[in-house]
PDB file of C-alpha atoms in Angstrom:
ATOM      1  CA  MET A  26      -2.655  20.229 -27.670  1.00 94.00           C
ATOM      2  CA  ASP A  27      -0.097  20.958 -30.360  1.00 93.00           C
ATOM      3  CA  VAL A  28       3.546  20.463 -29.407  1.00 95.00           C
ATOM      4  CA  THR A  29       5.438  23.576 -30.494  1.00 93.00           C
ATOM      5  CA  LYS A  30       8.225  25.832 -29.277  1.00 92.00           C
ATOM      6  CA  GLU A  31       5.681  27.401 -26.935  1.00 93.00           C
ATOM      7  CA  THR A  32       4.892  24.079 -25.225  1.00 97.00           C
ATOM      8  CA  THR A  33       6.093  23.636 -21.666  1.00 98.00           C
ATOM      9  CA  ALA A  34       6.414  20.240 -19.990  1.00 98.00           C
ATOM     10  CA  VAL A  35       7.582  18.637 -16.758  1.00 98.00           C
ATOM     11  CA  ILE A  36       8.692  15.004 -16.823  1.00 98.00           C
ATOM     12  CA  THR A  37       9.292  13.169 -13.547  1.00 98.00           C
ATOM     13  CA  GLY A  38      11.896  10.419 -13.625  1.00 98.00           C
ATOM     14  CA  GLY A  39      13.085  12.371 -16.642  1.00 98.00           C
ATOM     15  CA  ALA A  40      16.779  11.539 -16.416  1.00 97.00           C
ATOM     16  CA  SER A  41      16.499   8.002 -17.781  1.00 96.00           C
ATOM     17  CA  GLY A  42      14.263   5.297 -19.215  1.00 96.00           C
ATOM     18  CA  LEU A  43      10.696   6.160 -20.150  1.00 98.00           C
ATOM     19  CA  GLY A  44      10.996   9.701 -18.826  1.00 98.00           C
ATOM     20  CA  GLU A  45      14.102  10.428 -20.865  1.00 98.00           C
ATOM     21  CA  ALA A  46      12.403   9.131 -24.011  1.00 98.00           C
ATOM     22  CA  VAL A  47       9.415  11.435 -23.423  1.00 98.00           C
ATOM     23  CA  ALA A  48      11.699  14.412 -22.813  1.00 98.00           C
ATOM     24  CA  ARG A  49      13.618  13.742 -26.032  1.00 98.00           C
ATOM     25  CA  ASN A  50      10.409  13.346 -28.034  1.00 98.00           C
ATOM     26  CA  LEU A  51       8.921  16.634 -26.851  1.00 98.00           C
ATOM     27  CA  ALA A  52      12.173  18.571 -27.038  1.00 98.00           C
ATOM     28  CA  ALA A  53      12.656  17.429 -30.636  1.00 97.00           C
ATOM     29  CA  SER A  54       9.684  19.632 -31.549  1.00 93.00           C
ATOM     30  CA  GLY A  55      11.108  22.550 -29.623  1.00 94.00           C
ATOM     31  CA  ALA A  56       9.139  22.102 -26.410  1.00 97.00           C
ATOM     32  CA  ARG A  57      10.702  23.474 -23.241  1.00 97.00           C
ATOM     33  CA  VAL A  58      11.156  20.616 -20.793  1.00 98.00           C
ATOM     34  CA  CYS A  59      12.038  20.450 -17.117  1.00 98.00           C
ATOM     35  CA  LEU A  60      13.259  17.140 -15.755  1.00 98.00           C
ATOM     36  CA  PHE A  61      12.478  16.063 -12.192  1.00 98.00           C
ATOM     37  CA  ASP A  62      14.803  13.344 -10.919  1.00 98.00           C
ATOM     38  CA  LEU A  63      17.019  12.375  -7.988  1.00 98.00           C
ATOM     39  CA  ASN A  64      19.973  11.667 -10.303  1.00 97.00           C
ATOM     40  CA  GLU A  65      21.361  15.188 -10.367  1.00 97.00           C
ATOM     41  CA  GLU A  66      24.404  14.514 -12.539  1.00 97.00           C
ATOM     42  CA  ARG A  67      22.506  12.692 -15.280  1.00 97.00           C
ATOM     43  CA  GLY A  68      19.507  15.013 -15.051  1.00 98.00           C
ATOM     44  CA  GLN A  69      21.540  18.183 -15.467  1.00 98.00           C
ATOM     45  CA  ALA A  70      23.504  16.721 -18.374  1.00 98.00           C
ATOM     46  CA  LEU A  71      20.371  15.648 -20.229  1.00 98.00           C
ATOM     47  CA  ALA A  72      18.610  18.949 -19.547  1.00 98.00           C
ATOM     48  CA  ALA A  73      21.597  20.822 -20.971  1.00 98.00           C
ATOM     49  CA  GLU A  74      21.592  18.580 -24.049  1.00 98.00           C
ATOM     50  CA  LEU A  75      17.885  19.225 -24.628  1.00 98.00           C
ATOM     51  CA  GLY A  76      18.038  22.936 -23.859  1.00 97.00           C
ATOM     52  CA  GLY A  77      15.790  22.411 -20.865  1.00 98.00           C
ATOM     53  CA  SER A  78      16.077  22.647 -17.099  1.00 98.00           C
ATOM     54  CA  PHE A  79      16.468  20.257 -14.177  1.00 98.00           C
ATOM     55  CA  ALA A  80      15.222  20.082 -10.594  1.00 98.00           C
ATOM     56  CA  LYS A  81      16.317  17.520  -8.041  1.00 98.00           C
ATOM     57  CA  VAL A  82      12.981  16.287  -6.742  1.00 98.00           C
ATOM     58  CA  ASP A  83      11.862  13.559  -4.372  1.00 98.00           C
ATOM     59  CA  VAL A  84       8.329  12.979  -5.654  1.00 98.00           C
ATOM     60  CA  SER A  85       7.264  11.374  -2.371  1.00 98.00           C
ATOM     61  CA  ASP A  86       7.933  14.680  -0.541  1.00 98.00           C
ATOM     62  CA  PRO A  87       5.295  17.368  -1.240  1.00 98.00           C
ATOM     63  CA  ALA A  88       7.694  20.169  -0.278  1.00 98.00           C
ATOM     64  CA  SER A  89      10.329  18.867  -2.685  1.00 98.00           C
ATOM     65  CA  VAL A  90       7.694  18.711  -5.428  1.00 98.00           C
ATOM     66  CA  THR A  91       6.636  22.291  -4.702  1.00 98.00           C
ATOM     67  CA  ALA A  92      10.248  23.445  -4.946  1.00 98.00           C
ATOM     68  CA  GLY A  93      10.630  21.561  -8.223  1.00 98.00           C
ATOM     69  CA  PHE A  94       7.633  23.275  -9.793  1.00 98.00           C
ATOM     70  CA  THR A  95       8.944  26.629  -8.599  1.00 98.00           C
ATOM     71  CA  THR A  96      12.201  25.910 -10.432  1.00 97.00           C
ATOM     72  CA  ALA A  97      10.408  24.674 -13.552  1.00 98.00           C
ATOM     73  CA  ARG A  98       8.060  27.648 -13.770  1.00 98.00           C
ATOM     74  CA  ALA A  99      10.864  30.144 -13.204  1.00 97.00           C
ATOM     75  CA  ALA A 100      12.721  28.589 -16.141  1.00 96.00           C
ATOM     76  CA  GLN A 101       9.884  28.057 -18.614  1.00 96.00           C
ATOM     77  CA  GLY A 102       6.591  29.336 -17.271  1.00 97.00           C
ATOM     78  CA  GLN A 103       3.541  27.289 -16.315  1.00 98.00           C
ATOM     79  CA  GLU A 104       3.835  23.709 -17.513  1.00 98.00           C
ATOM     80  CA  ARG A 105       1.016  22.575 -19.800  1.00 98.00           C
ATOM     81  CA  ILE A 106       2.142  18.937 -19.888  1.00 98.00           C
ATOM     82  CA  LEU A 107       3.071  16.719 -16.958  1.00 98.00           C
ATOM     83  CA  VAL A 108       4.290  13.178 -17.583  1.00 98.00           C
ATOM     84  CA  ASN A 109       4.863  11.168 -14.403  1.00 98.00           C
ATOM     85  CA  CYS A 110       7.478   8.455 -14.961  1.00 98.00           C
ATOM     86  CA  ALA A 111       9.232   8.395 -11.582  1.00 97.00           C
ATOM     87  CA  GLY A 112       8.886   5.094  -9.766  1.00 95.00           C
ATOM     88  CA  ILE A 113      10.557   2.004  -8.366  1.00 93.00           C
ATOM     89  CA  GLY A 114       9.917  -1.673  -9.005  1.00 86.00           C
ATOM     90  CA  VAL A 115      11.199  -4.267  -6.561  1.00 83.00           C
ATOM     91  CA  ALA A 116       9.772  -7.574  -5.385  1.00 89.00           C
ATOM     92  CA  ALA A 117       8.645  -9.102  -2.094  1.00 93.00           C
ATOM     93  CA  LYS A 118       5.924 -11.598  -1.242  1.00 95.00           C
ATOM     94  CA  THR A 119       3.057 -11.125   1.205  1.00 95.00           C
ATOM     95  CA  VAL A 120       4.675 -13.852   3.352  1.00 96.00           C
ATOM     96  CA  ASP A 121       8.233 -15.015   2.643  1.00 94.00           C
ATOM     97  CA  LYS A 122       9.608 -18.588   2.678  1.00 94.00           C
ATOM     98  CA  GLU A 123      10.434 -18.300   6.375  1.00 95.00           C
ATOM     99  CA  GLY A 124       6.873 -17.251   7.198  1.00 96.00           C
ATOM    100  CA  ASN A 125       7.680 -13.571   7.795  1.00 96.00           C
ATOM    101  CA  PRO A 126       5.128 -10.971   6.733  1.00 96.00           C
ATOM    102  CA  HIS A 127       5.866  -8.411   4.037  1.00 96.00           C
ATOM    103  CA  ASP A 128       7.978  -5.592   5.459  1.00 94.00           C
ATOM    104  CA  ALA A 129       5.531  -2.761   6.168  1.00 96.00           C
ATOM    105  CA  ALA A 130       8.170  -0.057   5.713  1.00 96.00           C
ATOM    106  CA  PHE A 131       9.081  -1.449   2.312  1.00 95.00           C
ATOM    107  CA  TYR A 132       5.422  -1.526   1.241  1.00 97.00           C
ATOM    108  CA  ASP A 133       5.016   2.035   2.468  1.00 97.00           C
ATOM    109  CA  LYS A 134       8.071   3.180   0.486  1.00 97.00           C
ATOM    110  CA  VAL A 135       6.769   1.736  -2.788  1.00 97.00           C
ATOM    111  CA  ILE A 136       3.352   3.314  -2.278  1.00 98.00           C
ATOM    112  CA  ARG A 137       4.864   6.662  -1.336  1.00 98.00           C
ATOM    113  CA  ILE A 138       7.099   6.866  -4.386  1.00 98.00           C
ATOM    114  CA  ASN A 139       4.901   5.287  -7.055  1.00 98.00           C
ATOM    115  CA  LEU A 140       1.393   6.281  -6.011  1.00 98.00           C
ATOM    116  CA  ILE A 141       1.638   9.207  -3.619  1.00 98.00           C
ATOM    117  CA  GLY A 142       4.518  10.631  -5.662  1.00 98.00           C
ATOM    118  CA  THR A 143       2.350  10.536  -8.778  1.00 98.00           C
ATOM    119  CA  PHE A 144      -0.492  12.206  -6.873  1.00 98.00           C
ATOM    120  CA  ASN A 145       1.799  14.897  -5.433  1.00 98.00           C
ATOM    121  CA  CYS A 146       3.077  15.907  -8.850  1.00 98.00           C
ATOM    122  CA  ALA A 147      -0.282  15.616 -10.626  1.00 98.00           C
ATOM    123  CA  SER A 148      -2.202  17.626  -8.048  1.00 98.00           C
ATOM    124  CA  GLN A 149       0.388  20.395  -7.886  1.00 98.00           C
ATOM    125  CA  ALA A 150       0.661  20.607 -11.677  1.00 98.00           C
ATOM    126  CA  ALA A 151      -3.120  20.725 -11.953  1.00 98.00           C
ATOM    127  CA  ALA A 152      -3.290  23.611  -9.463  1.00 98.00           C
ATOM    128  CA  GLY A 153      -1.119  25.650 -11.811  1.00 98.00           C
ATOM    129  CA  MET A 154      -2.781  24.522 -15.027  1.00 98.00           C
ATOM    130  CA  VAL A 155      -6.321  25.464 -13.986  1.00 98.00           C
ATOM    131  CA  LYS A 156      -5.240  29.104 -13.528  1.00 97.00           C
ATOM    132  CA  ALA A 157      -3.643  29.328 -16.988  1.00 97.00           C
ATOM    133  CA  GLU A 158      -5.269  30.697 -20.121  1.00 97.00           C
ATOM    134  CA  PRO A 159      -6.958  28.208 -22.473  1.00 97.00           C
ATOM    135  CA  LEU A 160      -4.779  26.988 -25.321  1.00 96.00           C
ATOM    136  CA  ASN A 161      -7.397  26.240 -27.970  1.00 95.00           C
ATOM    137  CA  ALA A 162     -11.055  26.348 -28.947  1.00 95.00           C
ATOM    138  CA  ASP A 163     -11.868  23.407 -26.652  1.00 96.00           C
ATOM    139  CA  GLY A 164     -10.683  25.405 -23.662  1.00 97.00           C
ATOM    140  CA  GLU A 165      -7.831  23.005 -22.964  1.00 98.00           C
ATOM    141  CA  ARG A 166      -5.373  24.188 -20.335  1.00 98.00           C
ATOM    142  CA  GLY A 167      -3.160  21.157 -19.830  1.00 98.00           C
ATOM    143  CA  VAL A 168      -2.717  17.396 -19.842  1.00 98.00           C
ATOM    144  CA  ILE A 169      -1.427  15.042 -17.150  1.00 98.00           C
ATOM    145  CA  ILE A 170      -0.121  11.590 -18.096  1.00 98.00           C
ATOM    146  CA  ASN A 171       0.616   9.111 -15.324  1.00 98.00           C
ATOM    147  CA  THR A 172       2.533   5.845 -15.663  1.00 98.00           C
ATOM    148  CA  ALA A 173       0.736   2.763 -14.396  1.00 98.00           C
ATOM    149  CA  SER A 174       1.740  -0.775 -15.431  1.00 96.00           C
ATOM    150  CA  VAL A 175       0.187  -4.015 -16.644  1.00 96.00           C
ATOM    151  CA  ALA A 176       0.901  -5.117 -13.063  1.00 95.00           C
ATOM    152  CA  ALA A 177      -2.109  -3.008 -12.092  1.00 97.00           C
ATOM    153  CA  PHE A 178      -4.219  -5.672 -13.811  1.00 97.00           C
ATOM    154  CA  ASP A 179      -1.963  -8.775 -13.887  1.00 95.00           C
ATOM    155  CA  GLY A 180       0.125  -8.460 -10.738  1.00 93.00           C
ATOM    156  CA  GLN A 181       2.591 -11.326 -10.420  1.00 92.00           C
ATOM    157  CA  ILE A 182       3.875 -13.252  -7.418  1.00 93.00           C
ATOM    158  CA  GLY A 183       6.066 -10.885  -5.408  1.00 94.00           C
ATOM    159  CA  GLN A 184       4.449  -7.747  -6.842  1.00 94.00           C
ATOM    160  CA  ILE A 185       2.012  -7.020  -4.025  1.00 96.00           C
ATOM    161  CA  ALA A 186       3.462  -3.560  -3.309  1.00 96.00           C
ATOM    162  CA  TYR A 187       4.230  -2.647  -6.919  1.00 95.00           C
ATOM    163  CA  ALA A 188       0.866  -3.837  -8.263  1.00 96.00           C
ATOM    164  CA  SER A 189      -0.966  -2.002  -5.483  1.00 98.00           C
ATOM    165  CA  SER A 190       0.802   1.244  -6.333  1.00 98.00           C
ATOM    166  CA  LYS A 191       0.112   0.940 -10.049  1.00 98.00           C
ATOM    167  CA  ALA A 192      -3.526  -0.078  -9.521  1.00 98.00           C
ATOM    168  CA  GLY A 193      -3.884   3.085  -7.460  1.00 98.00           C
ATOM    169  CA  ILE A 194      -2.679   5.132 -10.426  1.00 98.00           C
ATOM    170  CA  VAL A 195      -5.278   3.481 -12.659  1.00 98.00           C
ATOM    171  CA  GLY A 196      -7.896   4.164  -9.996  1.00 98.00           C
ATOM    172  CA  MET A 197      -7.099   7.864  -9.728  1.00 98.00           C
ATOM    173  CA  THR A 198      -7.267   8.468 -13.494  1.00 98.00           C
ATOM    174  CA  LEU A 199     -11.011   8.803 -14.041  1.00 98.00           C
ATOM    175  CA  PRO A 200     -11.904  10.727 -10.869  1.00 98.00           C
ATOM    176  CA  MET A 201      -9.009  13.138 -11.414  1.00 98.00           C
ATOM    177  CA  ALA A 202     -10.093  13.653 -15.033  1.00 98.00           C
ATOM    178  CA  ARG A 203     -13.640  14.315 -13.839  1.00 98.00           C
ATOM    179  CA  ASP A 204     -12.425  16.691 -11.120  1.00 98.00           C
ATOM    180  CA  LEU A 205     -10.482  18.743 -13.673  1.00 98.00           C
ATOM    181  CA  SER A 206     -12.863  18.529 -16.608  1.00 98.00           C
ATOM    182  CA  ARG A 207     -14.512  21.894 -15.973  1.00 97.00           C
ATOM    183  CA  SER A 208     -11.073  23.512 -16.079  1.00 98.00           C
ATOM    184  CA  GLY A 209      -9.981  21.916 -19.348  1.00 98.00           C
ATOM    185  CA  VAL A 210      -7.244  19.696 -17.916  1.00 98.00           C
ATOM    186  CA  ARG A 211      -7.119  16.131 -19.226  1.00 98.00           C
ATOM    187  CA  VAL A 212      -5.785  13.161 -17.237  1.00 98.00           C
ATOM    188  CA  MET A 213      -4.622   9.872 -18.750  1.00 98.00           C
ATOM    189  CA  ALA A 214      -2.572   6.856 -17.706  1.00 98.00           C
ATOM    190  CA  ILE A 215      -0.342   4.556 -19.723  1.00 98.00           C
ATOM    191  CA  ALA A 216       0.107   0.985 -18.471  1.00 98.00           C
ATOM    192  CA  PRO A 217       3.283  -0.309 -20.134  1.00 97.00           C
ATOM    193  CA  GLY A 218       4.177  -3.968 -20.348  1.00 96.00           C
ATOM    194  CA  ILE A 219       7.780  -5.200 -20.462  1.00 94.00           C
ATOM    195  CA  PHE A 220       9.967  -2.338 -21.656  1.00 95.00           C
ATOM    196  CA  ARG A 221      13.703  -1.993 -22.187  1.00 90.00           C
ATOM    197  CA  THR A 222      14.298   0.340 -19.278  1.00 88.00           C
ATOM    198  CA  PRO A 223      17.717   0.713 -17.586  1.00 82.00           C
ATOM    199  CA  MET A 224      16.720  -1.951 -15.046  1.00 74.00           C
ATOM    200  CA  LEU A 225      15.955  -4.550 -17.741  1.00 79.00           C
ATOM    201  CA  ALA A 226      18.804  -3.468 -19.993  1.00 77.00           C
ATOM    202  CA  GLY A 227      21.218  -4.556 -17.269  1.00 73.00           C
ATOM    203  CA  LEU A 228      20.012  -8.152 -17.440  1.00 70.00           C
ATOM    204  CA  PRO A 229      21.839 -10.776 -19.558  1.00 80.00           C
ATOM    205  CA  GLN A 230      20.759 -10.781 -23.194  1.00 86.00           C
ATOM    206  CA  ASP A 231      19.278 -14.271 -22.960  1.00 84.00           C
ATOM    207  CA  VAL A 232      17.064 -13.140 -20.084  1.00 79.00           C
ATOM    208  CA  GLN A 233      15.930 -10.101 -22.092  1.00 82.00           C
ATOM    209  CA  ASP A 234      15.188 -12.342 -25.064  1.00 86.00           C
ATOM    210  CA  SER A 235      13.184 -14.705 -22.858  1.00 85.00           C
ATOM    211  CA  LEU A 236      11.102 -11.843 -21.485  1.00 86.00           C
ATOM    212  CA  GLY A 237      10.522 -10.456 -24.957  1.00 91.00           C
ATOM    213  CA  ALA A 238       9.405 -13.855 -26.241  1.00 92.00           C
ATOM    214  CA  GLN A 239       6.496 -13.780 -23.763  1.00 93.00           C
ATOM    215  CA  VAL A 240       4.957 -10.865 -25.660  1.00 96.00           C
ATOM    216  CA  PRO A 241       2.467 -12.125 -28.291  1.00 95.00           C
ATOM    217  CA  PHE A 242       3.294  -9.459 -30.889  1.00 97.00           C
ATOM    218  CA  PRO A 243       5.696  -7.964 -31.470  1.00 96.00           C
ATOM    219  CA  SER A 244       7.643 -10.605 -29.549  1.00 95.00           C
ATOM    220  CA  ARG A 245      10.243  -8.335 -28.013  1.00 93.00           C
ATOM    221  CA  LEU A 246      10.708  -5.824 -25.231  1.00 93.00           C
ATOM    222  CA  GLY A 247       9.014  -2.500 -25.729  1.00 96.00           C
ATOM    223  CA  ASP A 248      11.270   0.425 -26.599  1.00 96.00           C
ATOM    224  CA  PRO A 249      11.029   3.622 -24.514  1.00 97.00           C
ATOM    225  CA  THR A 250      10.537   5.572 -27.739  1.00 98.00           C
ATOM    226  CA  GLU A 251       7.253   3.678 -28.190  1.00 98.00           C
ATOM    227  CA  TYR A 252       6.102   4.816 -24.767  1.00 98.00           C
ATOM    228  CA  ALA A 253       7.108   8.357 -25.695  1.00 98.00           C
ATOM    229  CA  ALA A 254       5.129   8.102 -28.945  1.00 98.00           C
ATOM    230  CA  MET A 255       2.034   7.110 -26.977  1.00 98.00           C
ATOM    231  CA  ALA A 256       2.513   9.982 -24.536  1.00 98.00           C
ATOM    232  CA  ARG A 257       2.920  12.371 -27.469  1.00 98.00           C
ATOM    233  CA  HIS A 258      -0.264  11.056 -29.092  1.00 98.00           C
ATOM    234  CA  ILE A 259      -2.199  11.575 -25.860  1.00 98.00           C
ATOM    235  CA  VAL A 260      -0.947  15.149 -25.687  1.00 98.00           C
ATOM    236  CA  GLU A 261      -2.067  15.841 -29.246  1.00 98.00           C
ATOM    237  CA  ASN A 262      -5.406  13.966 -29.241  1.00 98.00           C
ATOM    238  CA  ARG A 263      -7.778  16.075 -27.148  1.00 97.00           C
ATOM    239  CA  ILE A 264     -10.570  13.507 -26.984  1.00 98.00           C
ATOM    240  CA  LEU A 265      -8.396  11.132 -24.949  1.00 98.00           C
ATOM    241  CA  ASN A 266      -9.315  11.670 -21.323  1.00 98.00           C
ATOM    242  CA  GLY A 267      -9.942   9.641 -18.178  1.00 98.00           C
ATOM    243  CA  GLU A 268      -8.573   6.364 -19.565  1.00 98.00           C
ATOM    244  CA  SER A 269      -5.704   3.954 -18.857  1.00 98.00           C
ATOM    245  CA  ILE A 270      -4.141   2.540 -22.016  1.00 98.00           C
ATOM    246  CA  ARG A 271      -2.295  -0.788 -21.960  1.00 98.00           C
ATOM    247  CA  LEU A 272       0.856  -0.553 -24.059  1.00 98.00           C
ATOM    248  CA  ASP A 273       1.970  -4.154 -23.939  1.00 97.00           C
ATOM    249  CA  GLY A 274       1.906  -6.101 -27.223  1.00 96.00           C
ATOM    250  CA  ALA A 275      -1.139  -8.052 -25.938  1.00 97.00           C
ATOM    251  CA  ILE A 276       0.753  -9.681 -23.067  1.00 95.00           C
ATOM    252  CA  ARG A 277      -1.156 -10.920 -20.037  1.00 95.00           C
ATOM    253  CA  MET A 278       1.293 -11.640 -17.271  1.00 91.00           C
ATOM    254  CA  ALA A 279       1.439 -15.151 -15.820  1.00 89.00           C
ATOM    255  CA  PRO A 280       1.518 -15.590 -12.021  1.00 91.00           C
ATOM    256  CA  LYS A 281       5.326 -15.803 -12.187  1.00 85.00           C
TER     257      LYS A 281
END
């Protein structure tokens, strides 16, 4: 799919980090973007800067997602690109030092936001895309890009909930792509390694440097613009479908 002034996109978690980088990349080519996020102040400011729109959306709530797509489509028409970047990443072990089991409500929250939230947005976007007119000779109608993580493959100590949620995203990629293939909607996942997101950027510089040094090459934290470049390439390369791409500088995470 070519990214032009006619392109319409929804980016979840679009107010910061990876989502913001994707929104900036697409908007730079004139694409109309709608940002889904819970941070209303930041989301509205960024949407105004990019000439796009904003919807306050809780991705774990199907009704909130439906309302968000209603807002997005009223502002820019049917989205042809969905990039799911909304998610949380916090740690807890299966059994803690005192012998207590992992908090079930906490596990449920991570799964609901990261995995079910991704599904909610992807399935609702797909329902709109399949009814749209084809965009090109291949019959392409849209592309969905979900954010997994290297934790899906190399989950570390304390990442039981996070790794489960991201592995679920990897697991849904191929069957969703196969489900939507007859309608010309592609589905991909990106599994980033250690990136300079707002969460990591708040750490002391020496800690950031230490994390970056674990990456074989280039030995540094990934930049959100590099994630955005990968998302943009997926959008533009029609043969990419049904795959999860590690974007990690060849890192394989140690147990801790």
